[in-house]
JSON list of C-alpha atoms in Angstrom, two decimals:
[
{"chain": "J", "resi": 1, "resn": "UNK", "atom": "CA", "xyz": [76.52, 186.61, 143.95]},
{"chain": "J", "resi": 2, "resn": "UNK", "atom": "CA", "xyz": [76.50, 183.93, 141.62]},
{"chain": "J", "resi": 3, "resn": "UNK", "atom": "CA", "xyz": [79.80, 183.90, 140.70]},
{"chain": "J", "resi": 4, "resn": "UNK", "atom": "CA", "xyz": [81.24, 183.76, 144.17]},
{"chain": "J", "resi": 5, "resn": "UNK", "atom": "CA", "xyz": [78.57, 180.23, 145.46]},
{"chain": "J", "resi": 6, "resn": "UNK", "atom": "CA", "xyz": [79.15, 178.54, 141.42]},
{"chain": "J", "resi": 7, "resn": "UNK", "atom": "CA", "xyz": [82.99, 178.80, 142.53]},
{"chain": "J", "resi": 8, "resn": "UNK", "atom": "CA", "xyz": [82.66, 177.64, 146.43]},
{"chain": "J", "resi": 9, "resn": "UNK", "atom": "CA", "xyz": [80.29, 174.21, 145.07]},
{"chain": "J", "resi": 10, "resn": "UNK", "atom": "CA", "xyz": [82.51, 171.76, 143.78]},
{"chain": "J", "resi": 11, "resn": "UNK", "atom": "CA", "xyz": [80.51, 170.24, 140.42]},
{"chain": "J", "resi": 12, "resn": "UNK", "atom": "CA", "xyz": [78.83, 167.07, 140.64]},
{"chain": "J", "resi": 13, "resn": "UNK", "atom": "CA", "xyz": [80.59, 166.24, 136.96]},
{"chain": "J", "resi": 14, "resn": "UNK", "atom": "CA", "xyz": [83.95, 167.42, 138.48]},
{"chain": "J", "resi": 15, "resn": "UNK", "atom": "CA", "xyz": [84.05, 166.18, 141.38]},
{"chain": "J", "resi": 16, "resn": "UNK", "atom": "CA", "xyz": [82.69, 162.05, 139.93]},
{"chain": "J", "resi": 17, "resn": "UNK", "atom": "CA", "xyz": [85.20, 162.12, 137.72]},
{"chain": "J", "resi": 18, "resn": "UNK", "atom": "CA", "xyz": [87.35, 162.55, 140.37]},
{"chain": "J", "resi": 19, "resn": "UNK", "atom": "CA", "xyz": [86.39, 160.03, 142.75]},
{"chain": "J", "resi": 20, "resn": "UNK", "atom": "CA", "xyz": [86.40, 157.58, 139.63]},
{"chain": "J", "resi": 21, "resn": "UNK", "atom": "CA", "xyz": [90.10, 159.00, 139.18]},
{"chain": "J", "resi": 22, "resn": "UNK", "atom": "CA", "xyz": [91.19, 158.67, 142.71]},
{"chain": "J", "resi": 23, "resn": "UNK", "atom": "CA", "xyz": [89.91, 155.97, 143.81]},
{"chain": "J", "resi": 24, "resn": "UNK", "atom": "CA", "xyz": [92.26, 152.64, 143.28]},
{"chain": "J", "resi": 25, "resn": "UNK", "atom": "CA", "xyz": [90.47, 149.23, 143.20]},
{"chain": "J", "resi": 26, "resn": "UNK", "atom": "CA", "xyz": [90.84, 145.86, 144.50]},
{"chain": "J", "resi": 27, "resn": "UNK", "atom": "CA", "xyz": [92.96, 143.28, 143.08]},
{"chain": "J", "resi": 28, "resn": "UNK", "atom": "CA", "xyz": [90.79, 140.44, 142.12]},
{"chain": "J", "resi": 29, "resn": "UNK", "atom": "CA", "xyz": [92.78, 137.20, 143.11]},
{"chain": "J", "resi": 30, "resn": "UNK", "atom": "CA", "xyz": [93.28, 134.57, 140.12]},
{"chain": "J", "resi": 31, "resn": "UNK", "atom": "CA", "xyz": [91.08, 131.05, 140.43]},
{"chain": "J", "resi": 32, "resn": "UNK", "atom": "CA", "xyz": [91.69, 128.43, 139.56]},
{"chain": "J", "resi": 33, "resn": "UNK", "atom": "CA", "xyz": [89.50, 126.11, 137.39]},
{"chain": "J", "resi": 34, "resn": "UNK", "atom": "CA", "xyz": [88.99, 122.54, 138.40]},
{"chain": "J", "resi": 35, "resn": "UNK", "atom": "CA", "xyz": [88.08, 120.88, 135.10]},
{"chain": "J", "resi": 36, "resn": "UNK", "atom": "CA", "xyz": [85.76, 117.09, 135.78]},
{"chain": "J", "resi": 37, "resn": "UNK", "atom": "CA", "xyz": [87.91, 114.28, 134.85]},
{"chain": "J", "resi": 38, "resn": "UNK", "atom": "CA", "xyz": [87.36, 113.42, 131.12]},
{"chain": "J", "resi": 39, "resn": "UNK", "atom": "CA", "xyz": [87.18, 109.33, 131.43]},
{"chain": "J", "resi": 40, "resn": "UNK", "atom": "CA", "xyz": [85.98, 109.74, 127.83]},
{"chain": "J", "resi": 41, "resn": "UNK", "atom": "CA", "xyz": [89.29, 109.25, 125.93]},
{"chain": "J", "resi": 42, "resn": "UNK", "atom": "CA", "xyz": [89.03, 110.58, 121.97]},
{"chain": "J", "resi": 43, "resn": "UNK", "atom": "CA", "xyz": [87.86, 108.49, 119.33]},
{"chain": "J", "resi": 44, "resn": "UNK", "atom": "CA", "xyz": [91.45, 108.76, 117.40]},
{"chain": "J", "resi": 45, "resn": "UNK", "atom": "CA", "xyz": [93.26, 107.87, 121.17]},
{"chain": "J", "resi": 46, "resn": "UNK", "atom": "CA", "xyz": [91.23, 105.07, 121.20]},
{"chain": "J", "resi": 47, "resn": "UNK", "atom": "CA", "xyz": [91.96, 103.54, 117.39]},
{"chain": "J", "resi": 48, "resn": "UNK", "atom": "CA", "xyz": [95.50, 104.37, 118.20]},
{"chain": "J", "resi": 49, "resn": "UNK", "atom": "CA", "xyz": [95.56, 101.65, 120.92]},
{"chain": "J", "resi": 50, "resn": "UNK", "atom": "CA", "xyz": [93.58, 99.58, 119.09]},
{"chain": "J", "resi": 51, "resn": "UNK", "atom": "CA", "xyz": [95.98, 99.77, 116.23]},
{"chain": "J", "resi": 52, "resn": "UNK", "atom": "CA", "xyz": [98.61, 99.05, 118.22]},
{"chain": "J", "resi": 53, "resn": "UNK", "atom": "CA", "xyz": [97.71, 95.73, 120.01]},
{"chain": "J", "resi": 54, "resn": "UNK", "atom": "CA", "xyz": [96.38, 94.04, 117.26]},
{"chain": "J", "resi": 55, "resn": "UNK", "atom": "CA", "xyz": [100.00, 95.01, 115.91]},
{"chain": "J", "resi": 56, "resn": "UNK", "atom": "CA", "xyz": [102.00, 93.46, 118.83]},
{"chain": "J", "resi": 57, "resn": "UNK", "atom": "CA", "xyz": [99.48, 90.47, 118.65]},
{"chain": "J", "resi": 58, "resn": "UNK", "atom": "CA", "xyz": [100.19, 90.36, 114.60]},
{"chain": "J", "resi": 59, "resn": "UNK", "atom": "CA", "xyz": [104.38, 90.79, 115.37]},
{"chain": "J", "resi": 60, "resn": "UNK", "atom": "CA", "xyz": [104.29, 87.97, 118.51]},
{"chain": "J", "resi": 61, "resn": "UNK", "atom": "CA", "xyz": [107.03, 85.75, 117.50]},
{"chain": "J", "resi": 62, "resn": "UNK", "atom": "CA", "xyz": [104.25, 82.81, 118.95]},
{"chain": "J", "resi": 63, "resn": "UNK", "atom": "CA", "xyz": [102.12, 83.95, 115.95]},
{"chain": "J", "resi": 64, "resn": "UNK", "atom": "CA", "xyz": [103.62, 82.78, 112.60]},
{"chain": "J", "resi": 65, "resn": "UNK", "atom": "CA", "xyz": [102.85, 85.16, 109.60]},
{"chain": "J", "resi": 66, "resn": "UNK", "atom": "CA", "xyz": [100.08, 83.23, 107.44]},
{"chain": "J", "resi": 67, "resn": "UNK", "atom": "CA", "xyz": [101.72, 80.98, 104.38]},
{"chain": "J", "resi": 68, "resn": "UNK", "atom": "CA", "xyz": [99.98, 80.02, 100.88]},
{"chain": "J", "resi": 69, "resn": "UNK", "atom": "CA", "xyz": [99.17, 76.14, 101.04]},
{"chain": "J", "resi": 70, "resn": "UNK", "atom": "CA", "xyz": [100.54, 73.40, 98.52]},
{"chain": "J", "resi": 71, "resn": "UNK", "atom": "CA", "xyz": [98.67, 72.63, 96.06]},
{"chain": "J", "resi": 72, "resn": "UNK", "atom": "CA", "xyz": [96.87, 69.26, 96.08]},
{"chain": "J", "resi": 73, "resn": "UNK", "atom": "CA", "xyz": [97.90, 66.73, 93.39]},
{"chain": "J", "resi": 74, "resn": "UNK", "atom": "CA", "xyz": [96.45, 63.38, 91.82]},
{"chain": "J", "resi": 75, "resn": "UNK", "atom": "CA", "xyz": [98.07, 60.54, 91.18]},
{"chain": "J", "resi": 76, "resn": "UNK", "atom": "CA", "xyz": [97.77, 59.50, 86.76]},
{"chain": "J", "resi": 77, "resn": "UNK", "atom": "CA", "xyz": [97.99, 56.17, 85.87]},
{"chain": "J", "resi": 78, "resn": "UNK", "atom": "CA", "xyz": [99.66, 56.06, 82.07]},
{"chain": "J", "resi": 79, "resn": "UNK", "atom": "CA", "xyz": [99.05, 52.68, 79.98]},
{"chain": "J", "resi": 80, "resn": "UNK", "atom": "CA", "xyz": [101.89, 53.56, 77.15]},
{"chain": "J", "resi": 81, "resn": "UNK", "atom": "CA", "xyz": [99.09, 51.51, 75.39]},
{"chain": "J", "resi": 82, "resn": "UNK", "atom": "CA", "xyz": [100.42, 51.78, 71.20]},
{"chain": "J", "resi": 83, "resn": "UNK", "atom": "CA", "xyz": [98.60, 53.54, 68.24]},
{"chain": "J", "resi": 84, "resn": "UNK", "atom": "CA", "xyz": [97.00, 50.43, 67.44]},
{"chain": "J", "resi": 85, "resn": "UNK", "atom": "CA", "xyz": [95.11, 49.83, 71.03]},
{"chain": "J", "resi": 86, "resn": "UNK", "atom": "CA", "xyz": [94.78, 53.96, 71.22]},
{"chain": "J", "resi": 87, "resn": "UNK", "atom": "CA", "xyz": [91.82, 54.60, 73.43]},
{"chain": "J", "resi": 88, "resn": "UNK", "atom": "CA", "xyz": [92.02, 52.00, 75.95]},
{"chain": "J", "resi": 89, "resn": "UNK", "atom": "CA", "xyz": [91.94, 47.79, 75.76]},
{"chain": "J", "resi": 90, "resn": "UNK", "atom": "CA", "xyz": [88.87, 47.71, 75.59]},
{"chain": "J", "resi": 91, "resn": "UNK", "atom": "CA", "xyz": [86.07, 45.87, 78.53]},
{"chain": "J", "resi": 92, "resn": "UNK", "atom": "CA", "xyz": [86.24, 46.74, 82.44]},
{"chain": "J", "resi": 93, "resn": "UNK", "atom": "CA", "xyz": [90.01, 47.30, 82.12]},
{"chain": "J", "resi": 94, "resn": "UNK", "atom": "CA", "xyz": [90.40, 50.49, 84.33]},
{"chain": "J", "resi": 95, "resn": "UNK", "atom": "CA", "xyz": [94.34, 52.23, 83.80]},
{"chain": "J", "resi": 96, "resn": "UNK", "atom": "CA", "xyz": [94.49, 52.22, 87.43]},
{"chain": "J", "resi": 97, "resn": "UNK", "atom": "CA", "xyz": [95.07, 48.47, 86.57]},
{"chain": "J", "resi": 98, "resn": "UNK", "atom": "CA", "xyz": [96.89, 47.77, 83.38]},
{"chain": "J", "resi": 99, "resn": "UNK", "atom": "CA", "xyz": [98.94, 51.04, 84.58]},
{"chain": "J", "resi": 100, "resn": "UNK", "atom": "CA", "xyz": [102.76, 50.71, 83.16]},
{"chain": "J", "resi": 101, "resn": "UNK", "atom": "CA", "xyz": [103.95, 54.33, 85.54]},
{"chain": "J", "resi": 102, "resn": "UNK", "atom": "CA", "xyz": [102.54, 56.65, 87.41]},
{"chain": "J", "resi": 103, "resn": "UNK", "atom": "CA", "xyz": [103.49, 60.55, 88.12]},
{"chain": "J", "resi": 104, "resn": "UNK", "atom": "CA", "xyz": [101.52, 63.58, 89.93]},
{"chain": "J", "resi": 105, "resn": "UNK", "atom": "CA", "xyz": [99.23, 65.96, 88.00]},
{"chain": "J", "resi": 106, "resn": "UNK", "atom": "CA", "xyz": [98.85, 69.45, 90.31]},
{"chain": "J", "resi": 107, "resn": "UNK", "atom": "CA", "xyz": [94.93, 70.14, 90.82]},
{"chain": "J", "resi": 108, "resn": "UNK", "atom": "CA", "xyz": [93.55, 72.52, 88.17]},
{"chain": "J", "resi": 109, "resn": "UNK", "atom": "CA", "xyz": [96.09, 71.50, 85.55]},
{"chain": "J", "resi": 110, "resn": "UNK", "atom": "CA", "xyz": [93.77, 69.79, 81.92]},
{"chain": "J", "resi": 111, "resn": "UNK", "atom": "CA", "xyz": [94.67, 67.06, 80.52]},
{"chain": "J", "resi": 112, "resn": "UNK", "atom": "CA", "xyz": [95.31, 66.75, 76.67]},
{"chain": "J", "resi": 113, "resn": "UNK", "atom": "CA", "xyz": [94.32, 64.42, 73.90]},
{"chain": "J", "resi": 114, "resn": "UNK", "atom": "CA", "xyz": [96.73, 63.26, 72.62]},
{"chain": "J", "resi": 115, "resn": "UNK", "atom": "CA", "xyz": [95.51, 62.16, 69.30]},
{"chain": "J", "resi": 116, "resn": "UNK", "atom": "CA", "xyz": [96.42, 58.02, 67.27]},
{"chain": "J", "resi": 117, "resn": "UNK", "atom": "CA", "xyz": [98.95, 59.71, 64.87]},
{"chain": "J", "resi": 118, "resn": "UNK", "atom": "CA", "xyz": [101.00, 61.75, 67.55]},
{"chain": "J", "resi": 119, "resn": "UNK", "atom": "CA", "xyz": [100.88, 58.39, 69.54]},
{"chain": "J", "resi": 120, "resn": "UNK", "atom": "CA", "xyz": [102.54, 56.38, 66.38]},
{"chain": "J", "resi": 121, "resn": "UNK", "atom": "CA", "xyz": [104.91, 59.18, 65.18]},
{"chain": "J", "resi": 122, "resn": "UNK", "atom": "CA", "xyz": [107.37, 60.77, 68.40]},
{"chain": "J", "resi": 123, "resn": "UNK", "atom": "CA", "xyz": [105.72, 58.64, 71.23]},
{"chain": "J", "resi": 124, "resn": "UNK", "atom": "CA", "xyz": [103.46, 60.93, 73.23]},
{"chain": "J", "resi": 125, "resn": "UNK", "atom": "CA", "xyz": [101.24, 58.87, 75.61]},
{"chain": "J", "resi": 126, "resn": "UNK", "atom": "CA", "xyz": [99.63, 61.47, 78.23]},
{"chain": "J", "resi": 127, "resn": "UNK", "atom": "CA", "xyz": [100.16, 65.39, 78.97]},
{"chain": "J", "resi": 128, "resn": "UNK", "atom": "CA", "xyz": [98.85, 67.65, 81.46]},
{"chain": "J", "resi": 129, "resn": "UNK", "atom": "CA", "xyz": [98.96, 71.31, 81.09]},
{"chain": "J", "resi": 130, "resn": "UNK", "atom": "CA", "xyz": [98.73, 74.77, 83.44]},
{"chain": "J", "resi": 131, "resn": "UNK", "atom": "CA", "xyz": [95.31, 76.30, 81.50]},
{"chain": "J", "resi": 132, "resn": "UNK", "atom": "CA", "xyz": [96.77, 79.82, 82.84]},
{"chain": "J", "resi": 133, "resn": "UNK", "atom": "CA", "xyz": [100.02, 79.48, 81.29]},
{"chain": "J", "resi": 134, "resn": "UNK", "atom": "CA", "xyz": [99.86, 76.10, 78.60]},
{"chain": "J", "resi": 135, "resn": "UNK", "atom": "CA", "xyz": [103.32, 75.79, 77.89]},
{"chain": "J", "resi": 136, "resn": "UNK", "atom": "CA", "xyz": [104.31, 75.06, 81.79]},
{"chain": "J", "resi": 137, "resn": "UNK", "atom": "CA", "xyz": [102.93, 71.07, 81.15]},
{"chain": "J", "resi": 138, "resn": "UNK", "atom": "CA", "xyz": [104.49, 67.77, 81.99]},
{"chain": "J", "resi": 139, "resn": "UNK", "atom": "CA", "xyz": [104.39, 64.78, 79.45]},
{"chain": "J", "resi": 140, "resn": "UNK", "atom": "CA", "xyz": [105.22, 61.42, 79.08]},
{"chain": "J", "resi": 141, "resn": "UNK", "atom": "CA", "xyz": [106.54, 59.80, 75.94]},
{"chain": "J", "resi": 142, "resn": "UNK", "atom": "CA", "xyz": [107.47, 56.40, 75.46]},
{"chain": "J", "resi": 143, "resn": "UNK", "atom": "CA", "xyz": [109.36, 54.14, 72.76]},
{"chain": "J", "resi": 144, "resn": "UNK", "atom": "CA", "xyz": [109.12, 50.49, 72.69]},
{"chain": "J", "resi": 145, "resn": "UNK", "atom": "CA", "xyz": [111.82, 48.04, 71.28]},
{"chain": "J", "resi": 146, "resn": "UNK", "atom": "CA", "xyz": [114.21, 49.27, 73.53]},
{"chain": "J", "resi": 147, "resn": "UNK", "atom": "CA", "xyz": [115.98, 46.59, 76.11]},
{"chain": "J", "resi": 148, "resn": "UNK", "atom": "CA", "xyz": [118.51, 49.41, 78.15]},
{"chain": "J", "resi": 149, "resn": "UNK", "atom": "CA", "xyz": [119.31, 52.37, 78.38]},
{"chain": "J", "resi": 150, "resn": "UNK", "atom": "CA", "xyz": [122.18, 54.09, 76.06]},
{"chain": "J", "resi": 151, "resn": "UNK", "atom": "CA", "xyz": [125.02, 56.13, 77.56]},
{"chain": "J", "resi": 152, "resn": "UNK", "atom": "CA", "xyz": [123.72, 59.31, 80.04]},
{"chain": "J", "resi": 153, "resn": "UNK", "atom": "CA", "xyz": [125.43, 61.25, 77.33]},
{"chain": "J", "resi": 154, "resn": "UNK", "atom": "CA", "xyz": [123.68, 60.14, 74.41]},
{"chain": "J", "resi": 155, "resn": "UNK", "atom": "CA", "xyz": [120.60, 59.75, 75.49]},
{"chain": "J", "resi": 156, "resn": "UNK", "atom": "CA", "xyz": [119.58, 63.32, 75.86]},
{"chain": "J", "resi": 157, "resn": "UNK", "atom": "CA", "xyz": [120.19, 63.79, 72.23]},
{"chain": "J", "resi": 158, "resn": "UNK", "atom": "CA", "xyz": [118.44, 60.92, 71.10]},
{"chain": "J", "resi": 159, "resn": "UNK", "atom": "CA", "xyz": [115.30, 62.28, 72.69]},
{"chain": "J", "resi": 160, "resn": "UNK", "atom": "CA", "xyz": [115.79, 66.12, 71.35]},
{"chain": "J", "resi": 161, "resn": "UNK", "atom": "CA", "xyz": [116.07, 64.36, 68.09]},
{"chain": "J", "resi": 162, "resn": "UNK", "atom": "CA", "xyz": [111.85, 64.29, 67.81]},
{"chain": "J", "resi": 163, "resn": "UNK", "atom": "CA", "xyz": [111.79, 67.29, 69.84]},
{"chain": "J", "resi": 164, "resn": "UNK", "atom": "CA", "xyz": [112.32, 70.72, 68.59]},
{"chain": "J", "resi": 165, "resn": "UNK", "atom": "CA", "xyz": [111.78, 72.04, 71.65]},
{"chain": "J", "resi": 166, "resn": "UNK", "atom": "CA", "xyz": [114.09, 70.44, 73.64]},
{"chain": "J", "resi": 167, "resn": "UNK", "atom": "CA", "xyz": [117.29, 70.94, 70.44]},
{"chain": "J", "resi": 168, "resn": "UNK", "atom": "CA", "xyz": [116.14, 74.84, 71.01]},
{"chain": "J", "resi": 169, "resn": "UNK", "atom": "CA", "xyz": [116.40, 74.16, 74.63]},
{"chain": "J", "resi": 170, "resn": "UNK", "atom": "CA", "xyz": [119.65, 72.65, 74.46]},
{"chain": "J", "resi": 171, "resn": "UNK", "atom": "CA", "xyz": [121.25, 74.84, 71.87]},
{"chain": "J", "resi": 172, "resn": "UNK", "atom": "CA", "xyz": [120.87, 78.30, 74.45]},
{"chain": "J", "resi": 173, "resn": "UNK", "atom": "CA", "xyz": [121.05, 76.26, 77.65]},
{"chain": "J", "resi": 174, "resn": "UNK", "atom": "CA", "xyz": [123.64, 78.06, 79.82]},
{"chain": "J", "resi": 175, "resn": "UNK", "atom": "CA", "xyz": [123.76, 74.40, 81.80]},
{"chain": "J", "resi": 176, "resn": "UNK", "atom": "CA", "xyz": [123.01, 70.66, 81.21]},
{"chain": "J", "resi": 177, "resn": "UNK", "atom": "CA", "xyz": [123.01, 68.58, 84.23]},
{"chain": "J", "resi": 178, "resn": "UNK", "atom": "CA", "xyz": [122.58, 64.85, 84.02]},
{"chain": "J", "resi": 179, "resn": "UNK", "atom": "CA", "xyz": [123.37, 62.13, 86.83]},
{"chain": "J", "resi": 180, "resn": "UNK", "atom": "CA", "xyz": [122.17, 58.46, 86.96]},
{"chain": "J", "resi": 181, "resn": "UNK", "atom": "CA", "xyz": [119.86, 57.24, 90.42]},
{"chain": "J", "resi": 182, "resn": "UNK", "atom": "CA", "xyz": [118.19, 54.40, 91.46]},
{"chain": "J", "resi": 183, "resn": "UNK", "atom": "CA", "xyz": [114.57, 53.86, 92.28]},
{"chain": "J", "resi": 184, "resn": "UNK", "atom": "CA", "xyz": [112.76, 51.11, 93.97]},
{"chain": "J", "resi": 185, "resn": "UNK", "atom": "CA", "xyz": [113.56, 46.98, 93.11]},
{"chain": "J", "resi": 186, "resn": "UNK", "atom": "CA", "xyz": [117.21, 48.60, 91.66]},
{"chain": "J", "resi": 187, "resn": "UNK", "atom": "CA", "xyz": [115.31, 50.71, 88.69]},
{"chain": "J", "resi": 188, "resn": "UNK", "atom": "CA", "xyz": [118.17, 52.98, 87.09]},
{"chain": "J", "resi": 189, "resn": "UNK", "atom": "CA", "xyz": [116.31, 56.10, 86.14]},
{"chain": "J", "resi": 190, "resn": "UNK", "atom": "CA", "xyz": [118.74, 58.91, 83.85]},
{"chain": "J", "resi": 191, "resn": "UNK", "atom": "CA", "xyz": [118.10, 62.79, 85.54]},
{"chain": "J", "resi": 192, "resn": "UNK", "atom": "CA", "xyz": [118.45, 65.69, 83.00]},
{"chain": "J", "resi": 193, "resn": "UNK", "atom": "CA", "xyz": [118.17, 69.49, 83.99]},
{"chain": "J", "resi": 194, "resn": "UNK", "atom": "CA", "xyz": [118.15, 71.89, 81.02]},
{"chain": "J", "resi": 195, "resn": "UNK", "atom": "CA", "xyz": [118.06, 75.38, 81.89]},
{"chain": "J", "resi": 196, "resn": "UNK", "atom": "CA", "xyz": [117.31, 77.67, 78.60]},
{"chain": "J", "resi": 197, "resn": "UNK", "atom": "CA", "xyz": [117.25, 80.65, 77.60]},
{"chain": "J", "resi": 198, "resn": "UNK", "atom": "CA", "xyz": [113.27, 81.04, 77.69]},
{"chain": "J", "resi": 199, "resn": "UNK", "atom": "CA", "xyz": [112.35, 77.79, 79.55]},
{"chain": "J", "resi": 200, "resn": "UNK", "atom": "CA", "xyz": [113.99, 75.74, 82.48]},
{"chain": "J", "resi": 201, "resn": "UNK", "atom": "CA", "xyz": [112.83, 71.25, 82.16]},
{"chain": "J", "resi": 202, "resn": "UNK", "atom": "CA", "xyz": [113.25, 68.29, 84.06]},
{"chain": "J", "resi": 203, "resn": "UNK", "atom": "CA", "xyz": [113.46, 64.91, 82.34]},
{"chain": "J", "resi": 204, "resn": "UNK", "atom": "CA", "xyz": [113.62, 61.68, 83.50]},
{"chain": "J", "resi": 205, "resn": "UNK", "atom": "CA", "xyz": [114.13, 58.94, 81.73]},
{"chain": "J", "resi": 206, "resn": "UNK", "atom": "CA", "xyz": [114.16, 54.66, 82.25]},
{"chain": "J", "resi": 207, "resn": "UNK", "atom": "CA", "xyz": [113.58, 51.21, 80.64]},
{"chain": "J", "resi": 208, "resn": "UNK", "atom": "CA", "xyz": [110.82, 49.03, 81.31]},
{"chain": "J", "resi": 209, "resn": "UNK", "atom": "CA", "xyz": [109.04, 46.08, 79.85]},
{"chain": "J", "resi": 210, "resn": "UNK", "atom": "CA", "xyz": [111.15, 46.79, 76.00]},
{"chain": "J", "resi": 211, "resn": "UNK", "atom": "CA", "xyz": [110.28, 50.10, 76.43]},
{"chain": "J", "resi": 212, "resn": "UNK", "atom": "CA", "xyz": [111.86, 53.61, 77.14]},
{"chain": "J", "resi": 213, "resn": "UNK", "atom": "CA", "xyz": [109.85, 55.58, 78.83]},
{"chain": "J", "resi": 214, "resn": "UNK", "atom": "CA", "xyz": [110.56, 59.31, 79.11]},
{"chain": "J", "resi": 215, "resn": "UNK", "atom": "CA", "xyz": [108.81, 61.97, 81.72]},
{"chain": "J", "resi": 216, "resn": "UNK", "atom": "CA", "xyz": [109.17, 66.03, 80.81]},
{"chain": "J", "resi": 217, "resn": "UNK", "atom": "CA", "xyz": [108.52, 68.72, 83.36]},
{"chain": "J", "resi": 218, "resn": "UNK", "atom": "CA", "xyz": [109.04, 72.20, 81.38]},
{"chain": "J", "resi": 219, "resn": "UNK", "atom": "CA", "xyz": [107.80, 75.67, 82.08]},
{"chain": "J", "resi": 220, "resn": "UNK", "atom": "CA", "xyz": [108.61, 79.02, 80.67]},
{"chain": "J", "resi": 221, "resn": "UNK", "atom": "CA", "xyz": [111.24, 80.52, 82.69]},
{"chain": "J", "resi": 222, "resn": "UNK", "atom": "CA", "xyz": [108.93, 83.13, 84.98]},
{"chain": "J", "resi": 223, "resn": "UNK", "atom": "CA", "xyz": [106.77, 80.62, 85.80]},
{"chain": "J", "resi": 224, "resn": "UNK", "atom": "CA", "xyz": [109.83, 78.39, 86.81]},
{"chain": "J", "resi": 225, "resn": "UNK", "atom": "CA", "xyz": [110.60, 81.07, 89.21]},
{"chain": "J", "resi": 226, "resn": "UNK", "atom": "CA", "xyz": [107.02, 80.86, 90.29]},
{"chain": "J", "resi": 227, "resn": "UNK", "atom": "CA", "xyz": [106.84, 77.20, 90.86]},
{"chain": "J", "resi": 228, "resn": "UNK", "atom": "CA", "xyz": [110.12, 75.48, 90.90]},
{"chain": "J", "resi": 229, "resn": "UNK", "atom": "CA", "xyz": [109.21, 73.60, 93.87]},
{"chain": "J", "resi": 230, "resn": "UNK", "atom": "CA", "xyz": [106.00, 72.49, 92.78]},
{"chain": "J", "resi": 231, "resn": "UNK", "atom": "CA", "xyz": [107.64, 70.99, 89.17]},
{"chain": "J", "resi": 232, "resn": "UNK", "atom": "CA", "xyz": [110.14, 69.61, 90.94]},
{"chain": "J", "resi": 233, "resn": "UNK", "atom": "CA", "xyz": [107.48, 67.04, 92.93]},
{"chain": "J", "resi": 234, "resn": "UNK", "atom": "CA", "xyz": [106.01, 66.77, 89.63]},
{"chain": "J", "resi": 235, "resn": "UNK", "atom": "CA", "xyz": [109.85, 65.33, 88.15]},
{"chain": "J", "resi": 236, "resn": "UNK", "atom": "CA", "xyz": [110.25, 63.14, 91.36]},
{"chain": "J", "resi": 237, "resn": "UNK", "atom": "CA", "xyz": [107.10, 61.55, 91.63]},
{"chain": "J", "resi": 238, "resn": "UNK", "atom": "CA", "xyz": [107.75, 59.41, 87.77]},
{"chain": "J", "resi": 239, "resn": "UNK", "atom": "CA", "xyz": [108.01, 56.27, 88.04]},
{"chain": "J", "resi": 240, "resn": "UNK", "atom": "CA", "xyz": [107.69, 52.90, 86.05]},
{"chain": "J", "resi": 241, "resn": "UNK", "atom": "CA", "xyz": [105.39, 50.39, 87.86]},
{"chain": "J", "resi": 242, "resn": "UNK", "atom": "CA", "xyz": [106.87, 46.79, 87.60]},
{"chain": "J", "resi": 243, "resn": "UNK", "atom": "CA", "xyz": [104.29, 44.03, 86.00]},
{"chain": "J", "resi": 244, "resn": "UNK", "atom": "CA", "xyz": [102.71, 41.89, 88.63]},
{"chain": "J", "resi": 245, "resn": "UNK", "atom": "CA", "xyz": [102.88, 44.93, 91.16]},
{"chain": "J", "resi": 246, "resn": "UNK", "atom": "CA", "xyz": [100.02, 46.20, 92.69]},
{"chain": "J", "resi": 247, "resn": "UNK", "atom": "CA", "xyz": [99.58, 50.48, 91.62]},
{"chain": "J", "resi": 248, "resn": "UNK", "atom": "CA", "xyz": [100.70, 52.46, 93.81]},
{"chain": "J", "resi": 249, "resn": "UNK", "atom": "CA", "xyz": [97.90, 54.63, 96.21]},
{"chain": "J", "resi": 250, "resn": "UNK", "atom": "CA", "xyz": [96.92, 58.29, 95.66]},
{"chain": "J", "resi": 251, "resn": "UNK", "atom": "CA", "xyz": [98.08, 60.99, 96.91]},
{"chain": "J", "resi": 252, "resn": "UNK", "atom": "CA", "xyz": [97.54, 64.15, 97.06]}
]
């Protein structure tokens, strides 16, 4: 009896399993997610855009790259006083009123005090140097009792007789350039350029007031390569002052 009932009544476990296995699930349609627009750009993107805009400004032809300002200069007034008058003429006389020559000096260069013995032996009258490199300098020497210049080729050799450093530069020079030019009021100047193995020199020589004046601008080759334009300006600034002529105004 019980076996027949069991055979007729379906098992709930089998029925549930059968129902589950035979039911076909309804497929879920795909959904499209619409995210709100992001008005806040990432920080990295903002920085990149700002950098690109800045580079366009700096590269614009209307904005040239910055350049270093030219150094400032002062005018030195040299008196070419003899060793007997070392230290000045005394009284209220100023160097500007009694100057016999002038040249430009870069701001920041230091003046070297010329001794009375040095003035009397080799005629050095004034000297300035770059405190960062003392061998980059300019100076003036003078010799009294000379009325006129010797031939162009002879003057440089005569100057080197009392200047051992100049002798070495000439001996090792790759080339020596010499030329004659006329300054104001017909004043004649001899110009020399000595390109030595270790240093470069520009020399200007002239005669006035029965004196020979020689202005030297010299620098080691490394400093010459860096400061050539400035050193040439110093060389070109040297000139003598005619008796009775007013001293030139200070330039910067």
